[in-house]
Amino acid sequence: MIVIDPIFRIIDIVLQMYVWVVIAAAILSWLVAFNVVNTRNQVVYQIGNALYRLTEPALRPIRRILPNLGGIDISPVVLLLLIYFLQMVLRNIYIALVT
């Protein structure tokens, strides 16, 4: 249990951090779409590019599976639900290993 506990905690922390990255990417995409922020600004462009590179590998397969809903992209919501499901599964595995 000396090694298992830190491994599960680190995985949980990484998943929780990725949740925040997905949320930040979704909010930034809305701000760009509604012309609140401009991607010609170098800082906004760099942040958007980093968020895109972090989230797109996980969102692309989900977008391929989901039907086209016009201008609505629900792939971040599906990804967040999958991450929460994975966290619950990992917690149940941890509890089963500890007890």
Tab-separated table of N, CA, C and O in Angstrom:
chain	number	residue	atom	x	y	z
A	1	MET	N	0.805	-1.193	0.000
A	1	MET	CA	0.000	0.000	0.000
A	1	MET	C	0.851	1.262	0.000
A	1	MET	O	0.346	2.330	-0.237
A	2	ILE	N	2.137	1.104	0.251
A	2	ILE	CA	3.018	2.263	0.286
A	2	ILE	C	3.131	2.891	-1.098
A	2	ILE	O	3.178	4.105	-1.228
A	3	VAL	N	3.130	2.100	-2.138
A	3	VAL	CA	3.283	2.611	-3.498
A	3	VAL	C	1.930	2.875	-4.161
A	3	VAL	O	1.791	3.822	-4.939
A	4	ILE	N	0.941	2.078	-3.839
A	4	ILE	CA	-0.352	2.175	-4.518
A	4	ILE	C	-1.057	3.491	-4.207
A	4	ILE	O	-1.601	4.135	-5.104
A	5	ASP	N	-1.047	3.900	-2.946
A	5	ASP	CA	-1.744	5.133	-2.557
A	5	ASP	C	-1.223	6.357	-3.302
A	5	ASP	O	-2.025	7.096	-3.888
A	6	PRO	N	0.097	6.617	-3.335
A	6	PRO	CA	0.568	7.790	-4.090
A	6	PRO	C	0.277	7.707	-5.588
A	6	PRO	O	-0.033	8.725	-6.214
A	7	ILE	N	0.349	6.522	-6.157
A	7	ILE	CA	0.075	6.386	-7.587
A	7	ILE	C	-1.370	6.761	-7.897
A	7	ILE	O	-1.639	7.526	-8.829
A	8	PHE	N	-2.305	6.256	-7.113
A	8	PHE	CA	-3.711	6.579	-7.342
A	8	PHE	C	-3.983	8.059	-7.095
A	8	PHE	O	-4.764	8.681	-7.808
A	9	ARG	N	-3.351	8.635	-6.088
A	9	ARG	CA	-3.554	10.059	-5.810
A	9	ARG	C	-3.004	10.929	-6.936
A	9	ARG	O	-3.637	11.911	-7.328
A	10	ILE	N	-1.837	10.577	-7.468
A	10	ILE	CA	-1.253	11.354	-8.569
A	10	ILE	C	-2.121	11.246	-9.818
A	10	ILE	O	-2.369	12.245	-10.501
A	11	ILE	N	-2.619	10.057	-10.111
A	11	ILE	CA	-3.508	9.886	-11.267
A	11	ILE	C	-4.768	10.722	-11.086
A	11	ILE	O	-5.226	11.383	-12.023
A	12	ASP	N	-5.319	10.726	-9.882
A	12	ASP	CA	-6.518	11.515	-9.607
A	12	ASP	C	-6.240	13.009	-9.760
A	12	ASP	O	-7.053	13.744	-10.328
A	13	ILE	N	-5.103	13.472	-9.280
A	13	ILE	CA	-4.751	14.888	-9.401
A	13	ILE	C	-4.555	15.273	-10.859
A	13	ILE	O	-5.023	16.334	-11.301
A	14	VAL	N	-3.890	14.428	-11.627
A	14	VAL	CA	-3.675	14.713	-13.054
A	14	VAL	C	-5.004	14.771	-13.796
A	14	VAL	O	-5.228	15.664	-14.623
A	15	LEU	N	-5.901	13.855	-13.498
A	15	LEU	CA	-7.225	13.880	-14.140
A	15	LEU	C	-7.993	15.140	-13.758
A	15	LEU	O	-8.661	15.742	-14.605
A	16	GLN	N	-7.910	15.545	-12.496
A	16	GLN	CA	-8.608	16.756	-12.061
A	16	GLN	C	-8.009	17.992	-12.730
A	16	GLN	O	-8.740	18.906	-13.109
A	17	MET	N	-6.699	18.034	-12.886
A	17	MET	CA	-6.072	19.155	-13.591
A	17	MET	C	-6.499	19.187	-15.057
A	17	MET	O	-6.746	20.265	-15.618
A	18	TYR	N	-6.628	18.020	-15.667
A	18	TYR	CA	-7.060	17.967	-17.061
A	18	TYR	C	-8.504	18.435	-17.214
A	18	TYR	O	-8.854	19.035	-18.226
A	19	VAL	N	-9.329	18.175	-16.204
A	19	VAL	CA	-10.700	18.695	-16.221
A	19	VAL	C	-10.667	20.215	-16.330
A	19	VAL	O	-11.397	20.818	-17.122
A	20	TRP	N	-9.807	20.852	-15.551
A	20	TRP	CA	-9.716	22.315	-15.590
A	20	TRP	C	-9.168	22.809	-16.924
A	20	TRP	O	-9.572	23.885	-17.405
A	21	VAL	N	-8.273	22.066	-17.529
A	21	VAL	CA	-7.752	22.448	-18.848
A	21	VAL	C	-8.870	22.380	-19.890
A	21	VAL	O	-9.001	23.285	-20.730
A	22	VAL	N	-9.688	21.350	-19.835
A	22	VAL	CA	-10.807	21.223	-20.782
A	22	VAL	C	-11.803	22.357	-20.579
A	22	VAL	O	-12.295	22.956	-21.555
A	23	ILE	N	-12.097	22.694	-19.333
A	23	ILE	CA	-13.016	23.802	-19.049
A	23	ILE	C	-12.443	25.114	-19.561
A	23	ILE	O	-13.152	25.922	-20.177
A	24	ALA	N	-11.154	25.350	-19.320
A	24	ALA	CA	-10.517	26.581	-19.795
A	24	ALA	C	-10.540	26.662	-21.320
A	24	ALA	O	-10.785	27.735	-21.888
A	25	ALA	N	-10.307	25.547	-21.988
A	25	ALA	CA	-10.335	25.537	-23.455
A	25	ALA	C	-11.739	25.837	-23.977
A	25	ALA	O	-11.892	26.579	-24.963
A	26	ALA	N	-12.747	25.279	-23.332
A	26	ALA	CA	-14.128	25.539	-23.762
A	26	ALA	C	-14.493	27.010	-23.553
A	26	ALA	O	-15.085	27.644	-24.441
A	27	ILE	N	-14.112	27.571	-22.418
A	27	ILE	CA	-14.420	28.982	-22.148
A	27	ILE	C	-13.686	29.882	-23.132
A	27	ILE	O	-14.266	30.839	-23.662
A	28	LEU	N	-12.409	29.590	-23.399
A	28	LEU	CA	-11.668	30.415	-24.345
A	28	LEU	C	-12.261	30.316	-25.748
A	28	LEU	O	-12.334	31.319	-26.460
A	29	SER	N	-12.726	29.136	-26.132
A	29	SER	CA	-13.338	29.015	-27.464
A	29	SER	C	-14.623	29.837	-27.550
A	29	SER	O	-14.912	30.421	-28.590
A	30	TRP	N	-15.383	29.894	-26.460
A	30	TRP	CA	-16.581	30.748	-26.447
A	30	TRP	C	-16.201	32.217	-26.525
A	30	TRP	O	-16.843	32.991	-27.242
A	31	LEU	N	-15.166	32.614	-25.797
A	31	LEU	CA	-14.750	34.013	-25.824
A	31	LEU	C	-14.254	34.419	-27.206
A	31	LEU	O	-14.516	35.539	-27.657
A	32	VAL	N	-13.576	33.533	-27.887
A	32	VAL	CA	-13.119	33.820	-29.251
A	32	VAL	C	-14.317	33.845	-30.202
A	32	VAL	O	-14.416	34.725	-31.068
A	33	ALA	N	-15.242	32.909	-30.042
A	33	ALA	CA	-16.404	32.843	-30.937
A	33	ALA	C	-17.294	34.076	-30.808
A	33	ALA	O	-17.841	34.556	-31.804
A	34	PHE	N	-17.424	34.603	-29.594
A	34	PHE	CA	-18.263	35.779	-29.377
A	34	PHE	C	-17.473	37.081	-29.488
A	34	PHE	O	-17.966	38.145	-29.138
A	35	ASN	N	-16.239	36.980	-29.979
A	35	ASN	CA	-15.392	38.132	-30.253
A	35	ASN	C	-15.108	38.973	-29.015
A	35	ASN	O	-14.984	40.187	-29.089
A	36	VAL	N	-15.003	38.318	-27.864
A	36	VAL	CA	-14.637	39.008	-26.629
A	36	VAL	C	-13.128	39.173	-26.557
A	36	VAL	O	-12.621	40.213	-26.156
A	37	VAL	N	-12.411	38.134	-26.944
A	37	VAL	CA	-10.955	38.210	-27.026
A	37	VAL	C	-10.548	38.001	-28.475
A	37	VAL	O	-11.249	37.344	-29.253
A	38	ASN	N	-9.412	38.551	-28.817
A	38	ASN	CA	-8.935	38.491	-30.189
A	38	ASN	C	-7.701	37.609	-30.248
A	38	ASN	O	-6.748	37.802	-29.492
A	39	THR	N	-7.690	36.656	-31.163
A	39	THR	CA	-6.551	35.748	-31.262
A	39	THR	C	-5.351	36.401	-31.936
A	39	THR	O	-4.293	35.796	-32.012
A	40	ARG	N	-5.496	37.628	-32.407
A	40	ARG	CA	-4.325	38.345	-32.932
A	40	ARG	C	-3.418	38.812	-31.805
A	40	ARG	O	-2.250	39.087	-32.039
A	41	ASN	N	-3.978	38.887	-30.602
A	41	ASN	CA	-3.161	39.186	-29.427
A	41	ASN	C	-2.259	37.980	-29.169
A	41	ASN	O	-2.724	36.844	-29.073
A	42	GLN	N	-0.961	38.224	-29.041
A	42	GLN	CA	0.010	37.134	-28.936
A	42	GLN	C	-0.224	36.261	-27.705
A	42	GLN	O	-0.112	35.041	-27.767
A	43	VAL	N	-0.572	36.874	-26.567
A	43	VAL	CA	-0.797	36.105	-25.335
A	43	VAL	C	-2.024	35.213	-25.483
A	43	VAL	O	-1.989	34.031	-25.133
A	44	VAL	N	-3.095	35.771	-26.016
A	44	VAL	CA	-4.315	34.988	-26.225
A	44	VAL	C	-4.046	33.853	-27.204
A	44	VAL	O	-4.494	32.722	-26.991
A	45	TYR	N	-3.290	34.137	-28.250
A	45	TYR	CA	-2.970	33.102	-29.230
A	45	TYR	C	-2.156	31.975	-28.597
A	45	TYR	O	-2.426	30.797	-28.840
A	46	GLN	N	-1.164	32.318	-27.797
A	46	GLN	CA	-0.318	31.300	-27.165
A	46	GLN	C	-1.120	30.440	-26.187
A	46	GLN	O	-0.958	29.220	-26.144
A	47	ILE	N	-1.973	31.081	-25.394
A	47	ILE	CA	-2.808	30.328	-24.450
A	47	ILE	C	-3.769	29.419	-25.216
A	47	ILE	O	-3.927	28.242	-24.886
A	48	GLY	N	-4.399	29.949	-26.244
A	48	GLY	CA	-5.319	29.149	-27.047
A	48	GLY	C	-4.630	28.000	-27.739
A	48	GLY	O	-5.167	26.887	-27.805
A	49	ASN	N	-3.440	28.239	-28.248
A	49	ASN	CA	-2.685	27.184	-28.918
A	49	ASN	C	-2.299	26.084	-27.929
A	49	ASN	O	-2.407	24.898	-28.240
A	50	ALA	N	-1.862	26.474	-26.739
A	50	ALA	CA	-1.494	25.476	-25.723
A	50	ALA	C	-2.712	24.661	-25.306
A	50	ALA	O	-2.638	23.423	-25.202
A	51	LEU	N	-3.839	25.319	-25.072
A	51	LEU	CA	-5.056	24.601	-24.683
A	51	LEU	C	-5.525	23.682	-25.808
A	51	LEU	O	-5.977	22.563	-25.556
A	52	TYR	N	-5.420	24.145	-27.050
A	52	TYR	CA	-5.813	23.317	-28.192
A	52	TYR	C	-4.951	22.059	-28.274
A	52	TYR	O	-5.447	20.961	-28.464
A	53	ARG	N	-3.635	22.240	-28.116
A	53	ARG	CA	-2.725	21.099	-28.205
A	53	ARG	C	-2.917	20.115	-27.052
A	53	ARG	O	-2.677	18.924	-27.208
A	54	LEU	N	-3.348	20.611	-25.895
A	54	LEU	CA	-3.584	19.725	-24.761
A	54	LEU	C	-4.905	18.971	-24.865
A	54	LEU	O	-5.010	17.830	-24.434
A	55	THR	N	-5.923	19.607	-25.429
A	55	THR	CA	-7.253	18.995	-25.420
A	55	THR	C	-7.633	18.288	-26.722
A	55	THR	O	-8.428	17.362	-26.699
A	56	GLU	N	-7.085	18.714	-27.828
A	56	GLU	CA	-7.520	18.163	-29.122
A	56	GLU	C	-7.277	16.668	-29.274
A	56	GLU	O	-8.137	15.976	-29.829
A	57	PRO	N	-6.162	16.103	-28.788
A	57	PRO	CA	-6.006	14.645	-28.925
A	57	PRO	C	-7.098	13.844	-28.218
A	57	PRO	O	-7.446	12.756	-28.650
A	58	ALA	N	-7.653	14.374	-27.143
A	58	ALA	CA	-8.732	13.669	-26.449
A	58	ALA	C	-10.099	13.983	-27.060
A	58	ALA	O	-10.999	13.140	-27.028
A	59	LEU	N	-10.261	15.187	-27.601
A	59	LEU	CA	-11.562	15.578	-28.137
A	59	LEU	C	-11.806	15.071	-29.563
A	59	LEU	O	-12.945	14.831	-29.944
A	60	ARG	N	-10.758	14.910	-30.339
A	60	ARG	CA	-10.911	14.503	-31.745
A	60	ARG	C	-11.640	13.171	-31.908
A	60	ARG	O	-12.587	13.085	-32.709
A	61	PRO	N	-11.290	12.104	-31.159
A	61	PRO	CA	-12.039	10.849	-31.323
A	61	PRO	C	-13.500	10.971	-30.901
A	61	PRO	O	-14.381	10.342	-31.496
A	62	ILE	N	-13.769	11.793	-29.906
A	62	ILE	CA	-15.149	11.990	-29.459
A	62	ILE	C	-15.936	12.713	-30.542
A	62	ILE	O	-17.095	12.375	-30.817
A	63	ARG	N	-15.326	13.705	-31.180
A	63	ARG	CA	-16.007	14.439	-32.254
A	63	ARG	C	-16.315	13.549	-33.450
A	63	ARG	O	-17.303	13.758	-34.148
A	64	ARG	N	-15.452	12.558	-33.699
A	64	ARG	CA	-15.711	11.636	-34.816
A	64	ARG	C	-16.932	10.768	-34.549
A	64	ARG	O	-17.645	10.400	-35.471
A	65	ILE	N	-17.157	10.429	-33.285
A	65	ILE	CA	-18.262	9.545	-32.923
A	65	ILE	C	-19.583	10.307	-32.838
A	65	ILE	O	-20.621	9.807	-33.269
A	66	LEU	N	-19.550	11.516	-32.292
A	66	LEU	CA	-20.775	12.287	-32.090
A	66	LEU	C	-21.367	12.748	-33.413
A	66	LEU	O	-20.635	13.066	-34.352
A	67	PRO	N	-22.691	12.822	-33.473
A	67	PRO	CA	-23.318	13.347	-34.695
A	67	PRO	C	-23.105	14.859	-34.795
A	67	PRO	O	-22.851	15.528	-33.797
A	68	ASN	N	-23.217	15.388	-35.996
A	68	ASN	CA	-23.065	16.821	-36.218
A	68	ASN	C	-24.284	17.552	-35.668
A	68	ASN	O	-25.404	17.319	-36.102
A	69	LEU	N	-24.057	18.441	-34.722
A	69	LEU	CA	-25.152	19.201	-34.129
A	69	LEU	C	-25.135	20.651	-34.580
A	69	LEU	O	-25.618	21.534	-33.875
A	70	GLY	N	-24.567	20.919	-35.725
A	70	GLY	CA	-24.477	22.287	-36.219
A	70	GLY	C	-23.324	23.007	-35.544
A	70	GLY	O	-22.204	22.550	-35.552
A	71	GLY	N	-23.612	24.135	-34.930
A	71	GLY	CA	-22.574	24.928	-34.286
A	71	GLY	C	-22.311	24.556	-32.848
A	71	GLY	O	-21.490	25.183	-32.191
A	72	ILE	N	-22.994	23.544	-32.353
A	72	ILE	CA	-22.842	23.155	-30.954
A	72	ILE	C	-21.854	22.006	-30.851
A	72	ILE	O	-22.010	20.975	-31.496
A	73	ASP	N	-20.832	22.200	-30.014
A	73	ASP	CA	-19.827	21.160	-29.802
A	73	ASP	C	-19.962	20.663	-28.368
A	73	ASP	O	-19.599	21.364	-27.425
A	74	ILE	N	-20.500	19.460	-28.216
A	74	ILE	CA	-20.672	18.916	-26.870
A	74	ILE	C	-19.567	17.931	-26.496
A	74	ILE	O	-19.636	17.277	-25.461
A	75	SER	N	-18.536	17.854	-27.336
A	75	SER	CA	-17.452	16.918	-27.040
A	75	SER	C	-16.737	17.229	-25.719
A	75	SER	O	-16.356	16.280	-25.024
A	76	PRO	N	-16.553	18.502	-25.305
A	76	PRO	CA	-15.957	18.722	-23.987
A	76	PRO	C	-16.808	18.170	-22.844
A	76	PRO	O	-16.272	17.640	-21.866
A	77	VAL	N	-18.114	18.250	-22.980
A	77	VAL	CA	-18.998	17.720	-21.942
A	77	VAL	C	-18.866	16.201	-21.871
A	77	VAL	O	-18.779	15.622	-20.779
A	78	VAL	N	-18.820	15.550	-23.023
A	78	VAL	CA	-18.656	14.096	-23.065
A	78	VAL	C	-17.309	13.706	-22.459
A	78	VAL	O	-17.220	12.751	-21.678
A	79	LEU	N	-16.258	14.462	-22.790
A	79	LEU	CA	-14.934	14.183	-22.237
A	79	LEU	C	-14.930	14.350	-20.720
A	79	LEU	O	-14.358	13.521	-19.998
A	80	LEU	N	-15.570	15.384	-20.214
A	80	LEU	CA	-15.637	15.580	-18.763
A	80	LEU	C	-16.386	14.437	-18.085
A	80	LEU	O	-15.965	13.956	-17.026
A	81	LEU	N	-17.462	13.982	-18.693
A	81	LEU	CA	-18.190	12.845	-18.134
A	81	LEU	C	-17.339	11.585	-18.135
A	81	LEU	O	-17.355	10.812	-17.161
A	82	LEU	N	-16.567	11.375	-19.193
A	82	LEU	CA	-15.673	10.221	-19.243
A	82	LEU	C	-14.573	10.310	-18.179
A	82	LEU	O	-14.225	9.301	-17.555
A	83	ILE	N	-14.047	11.496	-17.964
A	83	ILE	CA	-13.015	11.667	-16.939
A	83	ILE	C	-13.592	11.403	-15.553
A	83	ILE	O	-12.965	10.716	-14.733
A	84	TYR	N	-14.789	11.928	-15.280
A	84	TYR	CA	-15.413	11.673	-13.979
A	84	TYR	C	-15.713	10.185	-13.785
A	84	TYR	O	-15.548	9.650	-12.693
A	85	PHE	N	-16.141	9.520	-14.850
A	85	PHE	CA	-16.378	8.076	-14.780
A	85	PHE	C	-15.078	7.340	-14.464
A	85	PHE	O	-15.054	6.444	-13.613
A	86	LEU	N	-13.999	7.716	-15.139
A	86	LEU	CA	-12.701	7.101	-14.893
A	86	LEU	C	-12.235	7.332	-13.457
A	86	LEU	O	-11.698	6.426	-12.814
A	87	GLN	N	-12.462	8.515	-12.931
A	87	GLN	CA	-12.093	8.792	-11.545
A	87	GLN	C	-12.878	7.914	-10.572
A	87	GLN	O	-12.312	7.403	-9.604
A	88	MET	N	-14.157	7.733	-10.832
A	88	MET	CA	-14.958	6.872	-9.953
A	88	MET	C	-14.491	5.424	-10.021
A	88	MET	O	-14.419	4.743	-8.994
A	89	VAL	N	-14.167	4.954	-11.221
A	89	VAL	CA	-13.673	3.583	-11.364
A	89	VAL	C	-12.358	3.417	-10.617
A	89	VAL	O	-12.156	2.432	-9.895
A	90	LEU	N	-11.456	4.380	-10.767
A	90	LEU	CA	-10.172	4.303	-10.068
A	90	LEU	C	-10.345	4.332	-8.549
A	90	LEU	O	-9.643	3.627	-7.831
A	91	ARG	N	-11.280	5.128	-8.065
A	91	ARG	CA	-11.535	5.157	-6.621
A	91	ARG	C	-12.081	3.819	-6.132
A	91	ARG	O	-11.694	3.343	-5.058
A	92	ASN	N	-12.952	3.203	-6.904
A	92	ASN	CA	-13.478	1.906	-6.510
A	92	ASN	C	-12.393	0.828	-6.527
A	92	ASN	O	-12.357	-0.039	-5.644
A	93	ILE	N	-11.512	0.896	-7.518
A	93	ILE	CA	-10.388	-0.049	-7.553
A	93	ILE	C	-9.488	0.167	-6.345
A	93	ILE	O	-9.046	-0.801	-5.702
A	94	TYR	N	-9.229	1.416	-6.025
A	94	TYR	CA	-8.380	1.717	-4.857
A	94	TYR	C	-9.001	1.186	-3.563
A	94	TYR	O	-8.325	0.585	-2.744
A	95	ILE	N	-10.300	1.405	-3.395
A	95	ILE	CA	-10.979	0.932	-2.194
A	95	ILE	C	-10.936	-0.590	-2.127
A	95	ILE	O	-10.725	-1.175	-1.064
A	96	ALA	N	-11.117	-1.243	-3.280
A	96	ALA	CA	-11.065	-2.714	-3.289
A	96	ALA	C	-9.659	-3.226	-2.956
A	96	ALA	O	-9.524	-4.263	-2.310
A	97	LEU	N	-8.638	-2.516	-3.369
A	97	LEU	CA	-7.270	-2.941	-3.069
A	97	LEU	C	-6.889	-2.694	-1.617
A	97	LEU	O	-6.127	-3.462	-1.039
A	98	VAL	N	-7.396	-1.627	-1.045
A	98	VAL	CA	-7.015	-1.256	0.331
A	98	VAL	C	-7.709	-2.144	1.350
A	98	VAL	O	-7.123	-2.535	2.357
A	99	THR	N	-8.967	-2.469	1.090
A	99	THR	CA	-9.707	-3.249	2.086
A	99	THR	C	-9.487	-4.723	1.955
A	99	THR	O	-8.900	-5.285	1.155
